[in-house]
Coordinates of N, CA and C in Angstrom, one line a residue:
M1 N -33.7 -21.7 18.8 CA -32.3 -21.3 18.9 C -32.2 -19.8 19.0
S2 N -31.4 -19.3 19.9 CA -31.2 -17.9 20.0 C -30.2 -17.4 19.0
A3 N -30.4 -16.2 18.5 CA -29.5 -15.6 17.5 C -28.2 -15.2 18.2
E4 N -27.1 -15.5 17.6 CA -25.8 -15.1 18.2 C -25.5 -13.7 17.8
R5 N -24.9 -13.0 18.7 CA -24.5 -11.6 18.3 C -23.3 -11.6 17.5
V6 N -23.3 -11.0 16.4 CA -22.2 -10.9 15.4 C -21.3 -9.7 15.9
V7 N -20.0 -10.0 16.0 CA -19.0 -9.0 16.4 C -18.6 -8.3 15.1
G8 N -18.7 -7.0 15.0 CA -18.3 -6.3 13.8 C -19.5 -5.7 13.1
Y9 N -19.2 -5.2 11.9 CA -20.3 -4.5 11.1 C -20.2 -5.0 9.7
L10 N -21.4 -5.0 9.1 CA -21.4 -5.3 7.7 C -21.2 -4.0 6.9
P11 N -20.9 -4.1 5.6 CA -20.6 -2.9 4.8 C -21.7 -1.9 4.8
D12 N -23.0 -2.3 4.9 CA -24.0 -1.3 4.8 C -24.5 -0.8 6.2
E13 N -23.8 -1.2 7.3 CA -24.1 -0.8 8.6 C -23.1 0.4 9.1
T14 N -23.6 1.2 9.9 CA -22.8 2.3 10.4 C -22.7 2.2 11.9
P15 N -21.4 2.2 12.4 CA -21.2 2.1 13.9 C -21.7 3.4 14.5
Q16 N -21.9 3.4 15.9 CA -22.2 4.6 16.6 C -21.0 5.5 16.6
F17 N -21.3 6.8 16.8 CA -20.2 7.8 16.7 C -19.0 7.6 17.5
W18 N -19.3 7.2 18.8 CA -18.1 6.9 19.7 C -17.3 5.7 19.2
E19 N -18.0 4.8 18.6 CA -17.2 3.6 18.0 C -16.4 4.1 16.8
L20 N -16.9 5.0 16.0 CA -16.2 5.5 14.9 C -14.9 6.2 15.4
I21 N -15.0 6.9 16.5 CA -13.8 7.6 17.0 C -12.8 6.6 17.5
V22 N -13.2 5.5 18.1 CA -12.3 4.5 18.6 C -11.7 3.8 17.4
F23 N -12.4 3.5 16.3 CA -11.9 2.8 15.1 C -10.9 3.8 14.4
A24 N -11.2 5.1 14.4 CA -10.3 6.0 13.8 C -8.9 6.1 14.5
L25 N -9.0 6.0 15.9 CA -7.8 6.0 16.7 C -7.0 4.7 16.5
Q26 N -7.7 3.6 16.3 CA -7.0 2.4 16.0 C -6.3 2.4 14.7
Q27 N -6.9 3.0 13.7 CA -6.3 3.2 12.4 C -5.0 4.0 12.5
I28 N -5.1 5.1 13.2 CA -3.9 6.0 13.4 C -2.8 5.2 14.1
V29 N -3.1 4.5 15.1 CA -2.1 3.7 15.9 C -1.4 2.7 15.0
V30 N -2.2 2.1 14.1 CA -1.6 1.1 13.2 C -0.9 1.7 12.0
M31 N -1.5 2.8 11.4 CA -1.0 3.3 10.2 C 0.3 4.2 10.4
F32 N 0.2 5.1 11.4 CA 1.3 6.1 11.5 C 2.7 5.5 11.7
P33 N 2.9 4.6 12.7 CA 4.3 4.1 12.9 C 4.8 3.4 11.6
A34 N 4.0 2.7 10.9 CA 4.5 1.9 9.8 C 4.9 2.9 8.6
T35 N 4.1 3.9 8.4 CA 4.3 4.9 7.4 C 5.6 5.7 7.7
V36 N 5.7 6.1 8.9 CA 6.9 6.9 9.3 C 8.2 6.0 9.3
L37 N 8.1 4.8 9.7 CA 9.2 3.9 9.8 C 9.8 3.7 8.4
V38 N 8.9 3.4 7.4 CA 9.4 3.2 6.0 C 10.2 4.5 5.5
A39 N 9.6 5.6 5.8 CA 10.3 6.9 5.4 C 11.7 7.0 6.1
L40 N 11.7 6.7 7.3 CA 13.0 6.8 8.1 C 14.0 5.8 7.6
I41 N 13.6 4.6 7.3 CA 14.5 3.6 6.9 C 15.1 3.9 5.5
T42 N 14.2 4.4 4.6 CA 14.7 4.6 3.2 C 15.3 6.0 3.0
G43 N 15.2 6.9 4.0 CA 15.8 8.2 3.8 C 14.8 9.2 3.1
F44 N 13.6 8.8 2.9 CA 12.6 9.7 2.3 C 12.2 10.8 3.3
H45 N 11.5 11.8 2.8 CA 11.0 12.9 3.7 C 9.7 12.3 4.3
V46 N 9.6 12.4 5.6 CA 8.5 11.9 6.3 C 7.2 12.6 5.9
S47 N 7.3 13.9 5.8 CA 6.1 14.7 5.5 C 5.6 14.3 4.1
T48 N 6.5 14.1 3.1 CA 6.1 13.8 1.8 C 5.5 12.4 1.8
T49 N 6.0 11.5 2.6 CA 5.5 10.1 2.6 C 4.1 10.1 3.2
I50 N 3.8 10.9 4.3 CA 2.5 11.0 4.8 C 1.5 11.7 3.9
F51 N 2.0 12.7 3.2 CA 1.1 13.4 2.2 C 0.7 12.4 1.1
A52 N 1.7 11.7 0.5 CA 1.4 10.8 -0.6 C 0.5 9.7 -0.1
S53 N 0.7 9.2 1.1 CA -0.2 8.2 1.7 C -1.6 8.7 1.8
G54 N -1.8 9.9 2.3 CA -3.1 10.4 2.4 C -3.8 10.7 1.0
L55 N -3.0 11.2 0.1 CA -3.5 11.4 -1.3 C -3.9 10.1 -1.9
A56 N -3.1 9.1 -1.8 CA -3.5 7.8 -2.4 C -4.7 7.3 -1.8
T57 N -4.9 7.4 -0.5 CA -6.1 6.9 0.2 C -7.3 7.7 -0.3
L58 N -7.2 9.0 -0.4 CA -8.4 9.8 -0.9 C -8.7 9.5 -2.3
V59 N -7.7 9.3 -3.2 CA -8.0 8.9 -4.6 C -8.7 7.6 -4.6
F60 N -8.2 6.6 -3.8 CA -8.8 5.3 -3.8 C -10.2 5.3 -3.4
I61 N -10.5 6.1 -2.3 CA -11.9 6.2 -1.8 C -12.8 6.9 -2.9
L62 N -12.3 7.8 -3.6 CA -13.1 8.5 -4.7 C -13.3 7.5 -5.8
V63 N -12.3 6.8 -6.2 CA -12.4 5.9 -7.4 C -13.4 4.7 -7.0
T64 N -13.3 4.2 -5.8 CA -14.2 3.1 -5.4 C -15.5 3.6 -4.9
R65 N -15.8 4.8 -5.0 CA -17.0 5.4 -4.5 C -17.4 5.1 -3.1
R66 N -16.4 5.1 -2.2 CA -16.5 4.8 -0.8 C -17.0 3.4 -0.5
Q67 N -16.8 2.5 -1.4 CA -17.3 1.1 -1.2 C -16.3 0.3 -0.4
I68 N -15.0 0.6 -0.5 CA -14.0 -0.2 0.2 C -13.2 0.8 1.1
P69 N -13.4 0.7 2.4 CA -12.7 1.5 3.4 C -11.2 1.0 3.5
L70 N -10.3 1.6 2.8 CA -8.9 1.1 2.8 C -8.0 2.3 3.0
Y71 N -6.9 2.0 3.7 CA -5.8 3.0 3.9 C -4.6 2.6 3.0
Y72 N -4.1 3.5 2.3 CA -2.9 3.2 1.5 C -1.7 3.8 2.2
G73 N -0.9 2.9 2.7 CA 0.3 3.4 3.5 C 1.6 3.0 2.7
S74 N 2.7 3.2 3.3 CA 4.0 2.9 2.7 C 4.1 1.3 2.6
S75 N 4.8 0.9 1.6 CA 5.0 -0.5 1.4 C 6.4 -0.9 1.8
F76 N 6.5 -1.9 2.6 CA 7.8 -2.4 3.1 C 8.5 -3.2 2.0
S77 N 7.8 -3.6 0.9 CA 8.3 -4.4 -0.2 C 9.4 -3.6 -1.0
Y78 N 9.4 -2.3 -0.9 CA 10.3 -1.5 -1.7 C 11.6 -1.2 -0.9
I79 N 11.7 -1.6 0.3 CA 12.8 -1.1 1.2 C 14.2 -1.6 0.6
A80 N 14.3 -2.9 0.2 CA 15.6 -3.4 -0.3 C 16.0 -2.6 -1.5
A81 N 15.1 -2.4 -2.5 CA 15.5 -1.7 -3.7 C 15.8 -0.3 -3.4
I82 N 15.1 0.4 -2.6 CA 15.4 1.8 -2.2 C 16.7 1.9 -1.5
A83 N 16.9 1.0 -0.5 CA 18.2 1.1 0.2 C 19.4 0.9 -0.7
S84 N 19.2 0.0 -1.7 CA 20.4 -0.2 -2.6 C 20.6 1.0 -3.5
I85 N 19.5 1.7 -3.9 CA 19.7 2.9 -4.7 C 20.3 4.0 -3.9
M86 N 19.9 4.1 -2.6 CA 20.4 5.2 -1.8 C 21.9 5.0 -1.4
S87 N 22.3 3.7 -1.4 CA 23.7 3.5 -1.0 C 24.6 3.1 -2.2
A88 N 24.1 3.0 -3.4 CA 24.9 2.6 -4.5 C 26.0 3.6 -4.8
E89 N 27.2 3.0 -5.2 CA 28.3 3.9 -5.5 C 28.1 4.6 -6.8
A90 N 27.3 4.1 -7.7 CA 27.0 4.7 -9.0 C 26.3 6.1 -8.7
F91 N 25.6 6.2 -7.6 CA 24.9 7.4 -7.3 C 25.5 8.2 -6.3
A92 N 26.8 8.0 -6.0 CA 27.5 8.6 -4.9 C 27.6 10.1 -5.1
G93 N 27.7 10.6 -6.4 CA 27.8 12.0 -6.6 C 26.5 12.8 -6.6
L94 N 25.4 12.1 -6.5 CA 24.1 12.7 -6.5 C 23.7 13.1 -5.0
S95 N 22.9 14.2 -5.0 CA 22.4 14.6 -3.6 C 21.3 13.6 -3.2
L96 N 20.9 13.8 -1.9 CA 19.9 12.9 -1.3 C 18.6 13.0 -2.1
N97 N 18.2 14.3 -2.4 CA 17.0 14.5 -3.2 C 17.0 13.9 -4.6
E98 N 18.2 13.9 -5.2 CA 18.3 13.3 -6.6 C 18.1 11.8 -6.5
R99 N 18.7 11.2 -5.4 CA 18.6 9.7 -5.3 C 17.2 9.4 -4.9
I100 N 16.5 10.2 -4.1 CA 15.1 9.9 -3.8 C 14.3 10.0 -5.0
S101 N 14.5 11.0 -5.9 CA 13.7 11.1 -7.1 C 13.9 9.9 -8.0
I102 N 15.1 9.3 -8.1 CA 15.3 8.1 -8.9 C 14.5 6.9 -8.3
A103 N 14.5 6.8 -7.0 CA 13.7 5.7 -6.3 C 12.2 6.0 -6.5
Q104 N 11.8 7.2 -6.4 CA 10.4 7.5 -6.6 C 9.9 7.2 -8.1
F105 N 10.8 7.4 -9.0 CA 10.5 7.0 -10.4 C 10.2 5.5 -10.5
G106 N 11.1 4.7 -9.8 CA 10.9 3.3 -9.8 C 9.6 2.9 -9.2
I107 N 9.2 3.6 -8.1 CA 8.0 3.3 -7.4 C 6.8 3.7 -8.3
V108 N 6.8 4.8 -8.9 CA 5.7 5.2 -9.8 C 5.6 4.2 -11.0
M109 N 6.7 3.8 -11.6 CA 6.7 2.8 -12.7 C 6.1 1.5 -12.2
S110 N 6.4 1.1 -11.0 CA 5.9 -0.1 -10.4 C 4.3 0.0 -10.2
G111 N 3.9 1.2 -9.8 CA 2.4 1.4 -9.7 C 1.8 1.4 -11.1
L112 N 2.4 1.9 -12.1 CA 1.8 1.8 -13.5 C 1.8 0.4 -14.0
V113 N 2.8 -0.4 -13.7 CA 2.8 -1.8 -14.1 C 1.6 -2.5 -13.3
S114 N 1.4 -2.2 -12.1 CA 0.3 -2.8 -11.3 C -1.1 -2.4 -11.9
I115 N -1.2 -1.2 -12.4 CA -2.4 -0.7 -13.0 C -2.6 -1.5 -14.3
A116 N -1.6 -1.6 -15.1 CA -1.7 -2.4 -16.3 C -2.0 -3.8 -16.1
A117 N -1.4 -4.4 -15.0 CA -1.8 -5.8 -14.7 C -3.3 -5.9 -14.3
G118 N -3.8 -4.9 -13.6 CA -5.2 -4.9 -13.2 C -6.1 -4.9 -14.4
I119 N -5.7 -4.0 -15.4 CA -6.5 -3.9 -16.6 C -6.5 -5.2 -17.4
I120 N -5.3 -5.8 -17.5 CA -5.2 -7.1 -18.2 C -6.1 -8.2 -17.5
I121 N -6.0 -8.2 -16.2 CA -6.8 -9.2 -15.4 C -8.3 -9.0 -15.6
K122 N -8.7 -7.7 -15.6 CA -10.1 -7.4 -15.8 C -10.6 -7.8 -17.2
K123 N -9.7 -7.6 -18.2 CA -10.1 -8.0 -19.6 C -10.1 -9.5 -19.9
S124 N -9.0 -10.1 -19.4 CA -8.8 -11.5 -19.7 C -9.3 -12.5 -18.7
G125 N -9.6 -12.0 -17.5 CA -10.1 -12.9 -16.5 C -9.1 -13.5 -15.6
K126 N -9.5 -13.8 -14.4 CA -8.5 -14.3 -13.4 C -8.0 -15.7 -13.8
E127 N -8.7 -16.4 -14.5 CA -8.3 -17.8 -14.9 C -7.0 -17.7 -15.7
T128 N -6.9 -16.7 -16.6 CA -5.8 -16.6 -17.5 C -4.5 -16.3 -16.6
I129 N -4.6 -15.5 -15.6 CA -3.5 -15.2 -14.7 C -3.1 -16.4 -13.9
D130 N -4.2 -17.2 -13.5 CA -3.9 -18.4 -12.7 C -3.1 -19.4 -13.5
R131 N -3.3 -19.4 -14.8 CA -2.5 -20.3 -15.6 C -1.1 -19.9 -15.8
V132 N -0.9 -18.6 -15.9 CA 0.5 -18.0 -16.0 C 1.2 -18.0 -14.6
L133 N 0.5 -17.6 -13.6 CA 1.1 -17.6 -12.3 C 0.2 -18.4 -11.3
P134 N 0.5 -19.7 -11.2 CA -0.3 -20.5 -10.3 C -0.2 -20.1 -8.8
P135 N -1.1 -20.6 -8.0 CA -1.0 -20.2 -6.6 C 0.3 -20.6 -5.9
T136 N 1.0 -21.6 -6.3 CA 2.3 -21.9 -5.7 C 3.3 -20.8 -6.0
V137 N 3.2 -20.2 -7.1 CA 4.2 -19.1 -7.4 C 3.8 -17.8 -6.7
T138 N 2.5 -17.5 -6.8 CA 2.1 -16.2 -6.1 C 2.1 -16.4 -4.6
G139 N 1.9 -17.5 -4.0 CA 2.0 -17.8 -2.6 C 3.5 -17.6 -2.1
S140 N 4.4 -18.2 -2.9 CA 5.8 -18.1 -2.6 C 6.3 -16.6 -2.6
I141 N 5.8 -15.9 -3.6 CA 6.1 -14.4 -3.7 C 5.6 -13.7 -2.5
A142 N 4.4 -14.0 -2.1 CA 3.8 -13.3 -0.9 C 4.5 -13.6 0.3
I143 N 5.0 -14.9 0.5 CA 5.8 -15.2 1.7 C 7.1 -14.5 1.7
I144 N 7.8 -14.3 0.5 CA 9.1 -13.7 0.5 C 8.9 -12.2 0.8
I145 N 7.9 -11.5 0.2 CA 7.7 -10.1 0.5 C 7.2 -9.9 1.9
G146 N 6.4 -10.7 2.4 CA 6.0 -10.6 3.8 C 4.6 -10.0 4.0

């Protein structure tokens, strides 16, 4: 039998330089519009959103010691909450930057809750979480978020 050519690369393999350039351009084409679109929809500053996205990506790469090549972009799951904060009558007297800071506080708190959940899962094991949140629940949540 002849060996089949595998399309793609394993984690310990390095593509040729020209392929790296093509892959980098693909990442930009995928990443940039989504990151900018979330900022425009929510009323956030585009430059701040891109900066935070890049910072989060660099921190993740350092924390994982370059083992997982992942880009951290804007999340569309926050759009409804941010849009409601930005248009709420209770915040009508606040400036745009003050409303953005309130939304950012919620995003940061959400991140801290995610970190806490990760620590709990690491200590107690995935099986404990599966008992509390079975796949039917987590699958439904994933479908709703998109």
